Amino acid sequence: MQTSAQNLTSRLANPTRFMSLSATALPWLGGIAAAFIAFGLYLAFFSAPPDYQQGQTVKIMFIHVPSAWLAMGIYLLVAISSFGLLVFRHPLADVSAKAAVPLGAAFTFLALITGALWGRPMWGAYWVWDARLTSVLILFFLYLGLMALRSSLDDEALASKLTAILALVGIVLLPIIKFSVEWWNTLHQPASVLRFGGPSIHASILVPLLVMAVGFVLAFTAMHLMAMRNEILRRRVKALTLAEVSRAGAGLPAGAKG
């Protein structure tokens, strides 16, 4: 069993094998994600009832909540990928982390924007310095910081290592976001889906929310695979270009071996 698992891991760690598998999976992932999101939107707007307190504005949650979950989940993926780079030197770990960071920033930004739109009718303001809101904003800046750090360094190996270290340090923010509503007095309500004892919201709201969450996860997975493929191709082109420059500098014809 252990040998089989090691063989599978070794096969998946091969960038060429990854390119082949991802090319097969991407059309299916994209189609299934689109179907889930379309069905979730139908349930959200035509099946889910308005909330007795929030009215129709509650339907913002079907975009806001999956985005917020992904904002945290993607950062966890970045941290795991960073750990894989620093500890195991996994060939695709840095590719995964680099590809995930911009997507995590996008979903975090979407969570902040939809949260502001939801908060205006509920709290009377687009923004308050609530513990949950503030910690998610810091997460957004952390994503931006990871992108800025990587782009500021010409040495890709050094950039990969430093961003991985920063990503692992930043993981302490995730439990702060998760438990901020229990640790401090905030305007956000406690968890109503991912909680001990099961969800506390009605099935008419829960089902569309979970369908949208699955659709968002599948959409992210497809976009992540596409971004990883682009990064692998970029690195291959860069390696070929450097090889050609090196041959040219040595006075060898293109395609010749040194």
mmCIF file of C-alpha atoms in Angstrom:
data_model
loop_
_atom_site.group_PDB
_atom_site.id
_atom_site.type_symbol
_atom_site.label_atom_id
_atom_site.label_comp_id
_atom_site.label_asym_id
_atom_site.label_seq_id
_atom_site.Cartn_x
_atom_site.Cartn_y
_atom_site.Cartn_z
ATOM 1 C CA MET A 1 0.000 0.000 0.000
ATOM 2 C CA GLN A 2 2.783 2.410 0.953
ATOM 3 C CA THR A 3 4.696 1.605 -2.241
ATOM 4 C CA SER A 4 1.578 2.247 -4.347
ATOM 5 C CA ALA A 5 1.024 5.592 -2.630
ATOM 6 C CA GLN A 6 4.652 6.556 -3.195
ATOM 7 C CA ASN A 7 4.420 5.594 -6.871
ATOM 8 C CA LEU A 8 1.247 7.676 -7.285
ATOM 9 C CA THR A 9 2.860 10.656 -5.567
ATOM 10 C CA SER A 10 5.946 10.295 -7.734
ATOM 11 C CA ARG A 11 3.836 10.185 -10.900
ATOM 12 C CA LEU A 12 1.824 13.247 -9.900
ATOM 13 C CA ALA A 13 5.017 15.112 -8.979
ATOM 14 C CA ASN A 14 6.235 14.817 -12.545
ATOM 15 C CA PRO A 15 5.341 18.070 -14.351
ATOM 16 C CA THR A 16 4.889 16.243 -17.673
ATOM 17 C CA ARG A 17 2.503 13.770 -16.087
ATOM 18 C CA PHE A 18 0.692 16.624 -14.380
ATOM 19 C CA MET A 19 0.240 18.439 -17.690
ATOM 20 C CA SER A 20 -1.277 15.322 -19.232
ATOM 21 C CA LEU A 21 -3.660 14.607 -16.352
ATOM 22 C CA SER A 22 -4.736 18.232 -15.953
ATOM 23 C CA ALA A 23 -5.449 18.572 -19.674
ATOM 24 C CA THR A 24 -7.862 15.654 -19.376
ATOM 25 C CA ALA A 25 -9.479 16.871 -16.164
ATOM 26 C CA LEU A 26 -9.919 20.564 -16.986
ATOM 27 C CA PRO A 27 -12.872 20.329 -19.417
ATOM 28 C CA TRP A 28 -14.771 18.108 -16.994
ATOM 29 C CA LEU A 29 -13.996 20.304 -14.003
ATOM 30 C CA GLY A 30 -15.029 23.462 -15.841
ATOM 31 C CA GLY A 31 -18.279 21.958 -17.072
ATOM 32 C CA ILE A 32 -19.258 20.482 -13.712
ATOM 33 C CA ALA A 33 -18.365 23.735 -11.918
ATOM 34 C CA ALA A 34 -20.531 25.748 -14.325
ATOM 35 C CA ALA A 35 -23.426 23.312 -13.830
ATOM 36 C CA PHE A 36 -23.207 23.510 -10.022
ATOM 37 C CA ILE A 37 -22.998 27.313 -10.020
ATOM 38 C CA ALA A 38 -25.906 27.633 -12.465
ATOM 39 C CA PHE A 39 -28.034 25.257 -10.391
ATOM 40 C CA GLY A 40 -27.013 26.997 -7.183
ATOM 41 C CA LEU A 41 -27.975 30.416 -8.571
ATOM 42 C CA TYR A 42 -31.331 29.025 -9.689
ATOM 43 C CA LEU A 43 -31.986 27.666 -6.193
ATOM 44 C CA ALA A 44 -30.765 30.894 -4.599
ATOM 45 C CA PHE A 45 -32.950 33.249 -6.615
ATOM 46 C CA PHE A 46 -36.003 31.142 -7.387
ATOM 47 C CA SER A 47 -36.236 28.573 -4.600
ATOM 48 C CA ALA A 48 -34.671 29.975 -1.424
ATOM 49 C CA PRO A 49 -37.125 32.160 0.509
ATOM 50 C CA PRO A 50 -36.284 35.672 1.745
ATOM 51 C CA ASP A 51 -35.116 35.855 5.334
ATOM 52 C CA TYR A 52 -37.652 37.078 7.891
ATOM 53 C CA GLN A 53 -35.200 39.738 9.091
ATOM 54 C CA GLN A 54 -32.896 40.365 6.117
ATOM 55 C CA GLY A 55 -35.410 39.998 3.304
ATOM 56 C CA GLN A 56 -33.945 39.509 -0.186
ATOM 57 C CA THR A 57 -30.527 40.813 0.882
ATOM 58 C CA VAL A 58 -29.861 37.427 2.471
ATOM 59 C CA LYS A 59 -29.230 36.088 -1.025
ATOM 60 C CA ILE A 60 -25.901 37.906 -1.121
ATOM 61 C CA MET A 61 -24.730 35.168 1.224
ATOM 62 C CA PHE A 62 -24.775 32.637 -1.608
ATOM 63 C CA ILE A 63 -21.812 34.493 -3.135
ATOM 64 C CA HIS A 64 -20.284 35.948 0.017
ATOM 65 C CA VAL A 65 -20.040 32.817 2.155
ATOM 66 C CA PRO A 66 -18.422 30.504 -0.461
ATOM 67 C CA SER A 67 -15.992 33.319 -1.323
ATOM 68 C CA ALA A 68 -15.067 33.731 2.342
ATOM 69 C CA TRP A 69 -14.604 29.978 2.778
ATOM 70 C CA LEU A 70 -12.373 29.871 -0.285
ATOM 71 C CA ALA A 71 -10.377 32.901 0.879
ATOM 72 C CA MET A 72 -9.294 30.864 3.893
ATOM 73 C CA GLY A 73 -9.139 27.485 2.168
ATOM 74 C CA ILE A 74 -6.896 28.759 -0.615
ATOM 75 C CA TYR A 75 -4.499 30.272 1.899
ATOM 76 C CA LEU A 76 -4.335 26.903 3.645
ATOM 77 C CA LEU A 77 -3.448 25.365 0.268
ATOM 78 C CA VAL A 78 -0.727 28.009 -0.217
ATOM 79 C CA ALA A 79 0.697 27.188 3.216
ATOM 80 C CA ILE A 80 0.639 23.426 2.560
ATOM 81 C CA SER A 81 2.315 23.959 -0.818
ATOM 82 C CA SER A 82 4.925 26.185 0.828
ATOM 83 C CA PHE A 83 5.596 23.488 3.412
ATOM 84 C CA GLY A 84 5.979 20.972 0.591
ATOM 85 C CA LEU A 85 8.547 23.218 -1.065
ATOM 86 C CA LEU A 86 10.620 23.923 2.036
ATOM 87 C CA VAL A 87 10.548 20.435 3.557
ATOM 88 C CA PHE A 88 10.063 17.955 0.713
ATOM 89 C CA ARG A 89 11.304 20.005 -2.278
ATOM 90 C CA HIS A 90 8.234 18.824 -4.190
ATOM 91 C CA PRO A 91 8.645 19.815 -7.871
ATOM 92 C CA LEU A 92 5.130 21.236 -8.145
ATOM 93 C CA ALA A 93 4.842 22.764 -4.658
ATOM 94 C CA ASP A 94 6.052 26.226 -5.603
ATOM 95 C CA VAL A 95 4.048 26.110 -8.844
ATOM 96 C CA SER A 96 0.921 25.364 -6.799
ATOM 97 C CA ALA A 97 1.595 28.133 -4.282
ATOM 98 C CA LYS A 98 2.371 30.745 -6.926
ATOM 99 C CA ALA A 99 -0.721 29.849 -8.955
ATOM 100 C CA ALA A 100 -3.025 29.887 -5.921
ATOM 101 C CA VAL A 101 -2.060 33.256 -4.422
ATOM 102 C CA PRO A 102 -3.696 35.562 -7.038
ATOM 103 C CA LEU A 103 -6.839 33.410 -6.978
ATOM 104 C CA GLY A 104 -6.929 33.617 -3.191
ATOM 105 C CA ALA A 105 -6.607 37.398 -3.390
ATOM 106 C CA ALA A 106 -9.486 37.532 -5.896
ATOM 107 C CA PHE A 107 -11.831 35.447 -3.742
ATOM 108 C CA THR A 108 -10.879 37.430 -0.631
ATOM 109 C CA PHE A 109 -11.628 40.672 -2.468
ATOM 110 C CA LEU A 110 -14.975 39.230 -3.602
ATOM 111 C CA ALA A 111 -15.767 38.268 -0.004
ATOM 112 C CA LEU A 112 -14.960 41.801 1.187
ATOM 113 C CA ILE A 113 -17.043 43.477 -1.542
ATOM 114 C CA THR A 114 -20.093 41.246 -1.087
ATOM 115 C CA GLY A 115 -19.725 41.580 2.671
ATOM 116 C CA ALA A 116 -19.838 45.366 2.328
ATOM 117 C CA LEU A 117 -22.943 45.163 0.140
ATOM 118 C CA TRP A 118 -24.560 42.847 2.664
ATOM 119 C CA GLY A 119 -23.494 44.956 5.625
ATOM 120 C CA ARG A 120 -24.962 48.241 4.359
ATOM 121 C CA PRO A 121 -28.639 47.271 4.830
ATOM 122 C CA MET A 122 -27.898 45.101 7.871
ATOM 123 C CA TRP A 123 -25.539 47.331 9.866
ATOM 124 C CA GLY A 124 -26.144 50.705 8.252
ATOM 125 C CA ALA A 125 -22.563 50.944 6.956
ATOM 126 C CA TYR A 126 -20.483 49.389 4.219
ATOM 127 C CA TRP A 127 -17.549 48.954 6.562
ATOM 128 C CA VAL A 128 -16.979 48.695 10.305
ATOM 129 C CA TRP A 129 -13.769 47.768 12.083
ATOM 130 C CA ASP A 130 -15.239 44.451 13.127
ATOM 131 C CA ALA A 131 -12.754 41.751 14.207
ATOM 132 C CA ARG A 132 -13.830 39.391 11.414
ATOM 133 C CA LEU A 133 -13.793 42.102 8.734
ATOM 134 C CA THR A 134 -10.449 43.472 9.853
ATOM 135 C CA SER A 135 -8.765 40.065 9.953
ATOM 136 C CA VAL A 136 -10.080 39.203 6.459
ATOM 137 C CA LEU A 137 -8.771 42.552 5.203
ATOM 138 C CA ILE A 138 -5.362 41.653 6.659
ATOM 139 C CA LEU A 139 -5.595 38.324 4.822
ATOM 140 C CA PHE A 140 -6.193 40.232 1.579
ATOM 141 C CA PHE A 141 -3.120 42.382 2.222
ATOM 142 C CA LEU A 142 -1.142 39.228 3.029
ATOM 143 C CA TYR A 143 -2.054 37.791 -0.370
ATOM 144 C CA LEU A 144 -0.943 41.057 -1.991
ATOM 145 C CA GLY A 145 2.266 40.964 0.039
ATOM 146 C CA LEU A 146 3.078 37.461 -1.192
ATOM 147 C CA MET A 147 2.615 38.588 -4.804
ATOM 148 C CA ALA A 148 4.672 41.741 -4.260
ATOM 149 C CA LEU A 149 7.513 39.860 -2.556
ATOM 150 C CA ARG A 150 7.754 37.320 -5.344
ATOM 151 C CA SER A 151 7.658 39.922 -8.121
ATOM 152 C CA SER A 152 10.280 42.097 -6.418
ATOM 153 C CA LEU A 153 13.003 39.439 -6.628
ATOM 154 C CA ASP A 154 14.765 38.382 -9.831
ATOM 155 C CA ASP A 155 16.145 35.211 -8.265
ATOM 156 C CA GLU A 156 13.212 32.791 -8.581
ATOM 157 C CA ALA A 157 14.660 30.258 -6.147
ATOM 158 C CA LEU A 158 15.117 32.920 -3.465
ATOM 159 C CA ALA A 159 11.671 34.377 -4.199
ATOM 160 C CA SER A 160 10.083 30.943 -3.830
ATOM 161 C CA LYS A 161 11.809 30.326 -0.506
ATOM 162 C CA LEU A 162 11.005 33.731 1.011
ATOM 163 C CA THR A 163 7.349 33.671 -0.074
ATOM 164 C CA ALA A 164 7.019 30.154 1.320
ATOM 165 C CA ILE A 165 8.369 31.304 4.695
ATOM 166 C CA LEU A 166 6.031 34.303 4.743
ATOM 167 C CA ALA A 167 3.089 32.087 3.803
ATOM 168 C CA LEU A 168 3.818 29.720 6.697
ATOM 169 C CA VAL A 169 4.168 32.600 9.151
ATOM 170 C CA GLY A 170 0.880 34.082 7.933
ATOM 171 C CA ILE A 171 -1.084 30.909 8.615
ATOM 172 C CA VAL A 172 -1.590 32.110 12.200
ATOM 173 C CA LEU A 173 -4.195 34.477 10.723
ATOM 174 C CA LEU A 174 -6.580 31.647 9.799
ATOM 175 C CA PRO A 175 -7.628 30.652 13.342
ATOM 176 C CA ILE A 176 -7.966 34.348 14.182
ATOM 177 C CA ILE A 177 -10.452 34.777 11.320
ATOM 178 C CA LYS A 178 -12.282 31.558 12.165
ATOM 179 C CA PHE A 179 -12.682 32.162 15.902
ATOM 180 C CA SER A 180 -12.842 35.970 15.935
ATOM 181 C CA VAL A 181 -16.607 35.879 16.557
ATOM 182 C CA GLU A 182 -16.042 33.733 19.673
ATOM 183 C CA TRP A 183 -12.986 35.585 20.961
ATOM 184 C CA TRP A 184 -14.257 39.153 20.528
ATOM 185 C CA ASN A 185 -17.532 41.040 20.470
ATOM 186 C CA THR A 186 -18.260 41.349 16.730
ATOM 187 C CA LEU A 187 -21.208 42.089 14.483
ATOM 188 C CA HIS A 188 -20.842 38.745 12.759
ATOM 189 C CA GLN A 189 -22.937 35.849 13.981
ATOM 190 C CA PRO A 190 -21.260 32.605 15.128
ATOM 191 C CA ALA A 191 -20.803 29.761 12.657
ATOM 192 C CA SER A 192 -24.126 28.369 11.459
ATOM 193 C CA VAL A 193 -22.928 25.737 8.947
ATOM 194 C CA LEU A 194 -19.532 24.402 10.022
ATOM 195 C CA ARG A 195 -20.322 23.852 13.692
ATOM 196 C CA PHE A 196 -20.595 21.100 16.255
ATOM 197 C CA GLY A 197 -24.102 19.731 16.354
ATOM 198 C CA GLY A 198 -24.711 20.336 12.657
ATOM 199 C CA PRO A 199 -25.948 23.348 10.678
ATOM 200 C CA SER A 200 -28.416 25.680 12.350
ATOM 201 C CA ILE A 201 -29.987 27.146 9.211
ATOM 202 C CA HIS A 202 -33.005 25.807 7.334
ATOM 203 C CA ALA A 203 -32.530 23.385 4.442
ATOM 204 C CA SER A 204 -34.111 25.868 2.013
ATOM 205 C CA ILE A 205 -31.104 28.138 2.606
ATOM 206 C CA LEU A 206 -28.507 25.477 3.383
ATOM 207 C CA VAL A 207 -28.914 23.427 0.193
ATOM 208 C CA PRO A 208 -28.386 26.332 -2.260
ATOM 209 C CA LEU A 209 -25.468 27.539 -0.139
ATOM 210 C CA LEU A 210 -23.743 24.150 -0.240
ATOM 211 C CA VAL A 211 -24.399 23.766 -3.978
ATOM 212 C CA MET A 212 -22.815 27.173 -4.582
ATOM 213 C CA ALA A 213 -19.894 26.255 -2.327
ATOM 214 C CA VAL A 214 -19.226 23.068 -4.308
ATOM 215 C CA GLY A 215 -19.458 25.046 -7.558
ATOM 216 C CA PHE A 216 -17.007 27.657 -6.288
ATOM 217 C CA VAL A 217 -14.540 24.986 -5.131
ATOM 218 C CA LEU A 218 -14.694 23.235 -8.493
ATOM 219 C CA ALA A 219 -14.291 26.552 -10.331
ATOM 220 C CA PHE A 220 -11.257 27.400 -8.202
ATOM 221 C CA THR A 221 -9.785 23.951 -8.826
ATOM 222 C CA ALA A 222 -10.139 24.414 -12.583
ATOM 223 C CA MET A 223 -8.614 27.908 -12.469
ATOM 224 C CA HIS A 224 -5.803 26.678 -10.224
ATOM 225 C CA LEU A 225 -4.935 23.852 -12.600
ATOM 226 C CA MET A 226 -4.963 26.285 -15.537
ATOM 227 C CA ALA A 227 -2.690 28.690 -13.668
ATOM 228 C CA MET A 228 -0.323 25.866 -12.731
ATOM 229 C CA ARG A 229 -0.167 24.741 -16.359
ATOM 230 C CA ASN A 230 0.641 28.305 -17.456
ATOM 231 C CA GLU A 231 3.381 28.563 -14.843
ATOM 232 C CA ILE A 232 4.937 25.249 -15.887
ATOM 233 C CA LEU A 233 4.928 26.358 -19.526
ATOM 234 C CA ARG A 234 6.438 29.735 -18.550
ATOM 235 C CA ARG A 235 9.264 28.015 -16.692
ATOM 236 C CA ARG A 236 9.905 25.660 -19.586
ATOM 237 C CA VAL A 237 10.086 28.551 -22.050
ATOM 238 C CA LYS A 238 12.423 30.425 -19.708
ATOM 239 C CA ALA A 239 14.671 27.379 -19.353
ATOM 240 C CA LEU A 240 14.813 26.907 -23.130
ATOM 241 C CA THR A 241 15.544 30.606 -23.651
ATOM 242 C CA LEU A 242 18.367 30.558 -21.108
ATOM 243 C CA ALA A 243 19.764 27.416 -22.736
ATOM 244 C CA GLU A 244 19.746 29.091 -26.157
ATOM 245 C CA VAL A 245 21.399 32.205 -24.742
ATOM 246 C CA SER A 246 24.049 30.048 -23.104
ATOM 247 C CA ARG A 247 24.732 28.204 -26.358
ATOM 248 C CA ALA A 248 24.903 31.479 -28.250
ATOM 249 C CA GLY A 249 27.359 32.848 -25.704
ATOM 250 C CA ALA A 250 29.511 29.735 -26.124
ATOM 251 C CA GLY A 251 29.486 30.131 -29.906
ATOM 252 C CA LEU A 252 27.466 26.977 -30.521
ATOM 253 C CA PRO A 253 24.736 26.782 -33.175
ATOM 254 C CA ALA A 254 21.100 26.686 -31.977
ATOM 255 C CA GLY A 255 20.026 23.179 -31.032
ATOM 256 C CA ALA A 256 23.593 21.941 -30.630
ATOM 257 C CA LYS A 257 24.760 20.288 -27.437
ATOM 258 C CA GLY A 258 27.564 21.805 -25.460
#
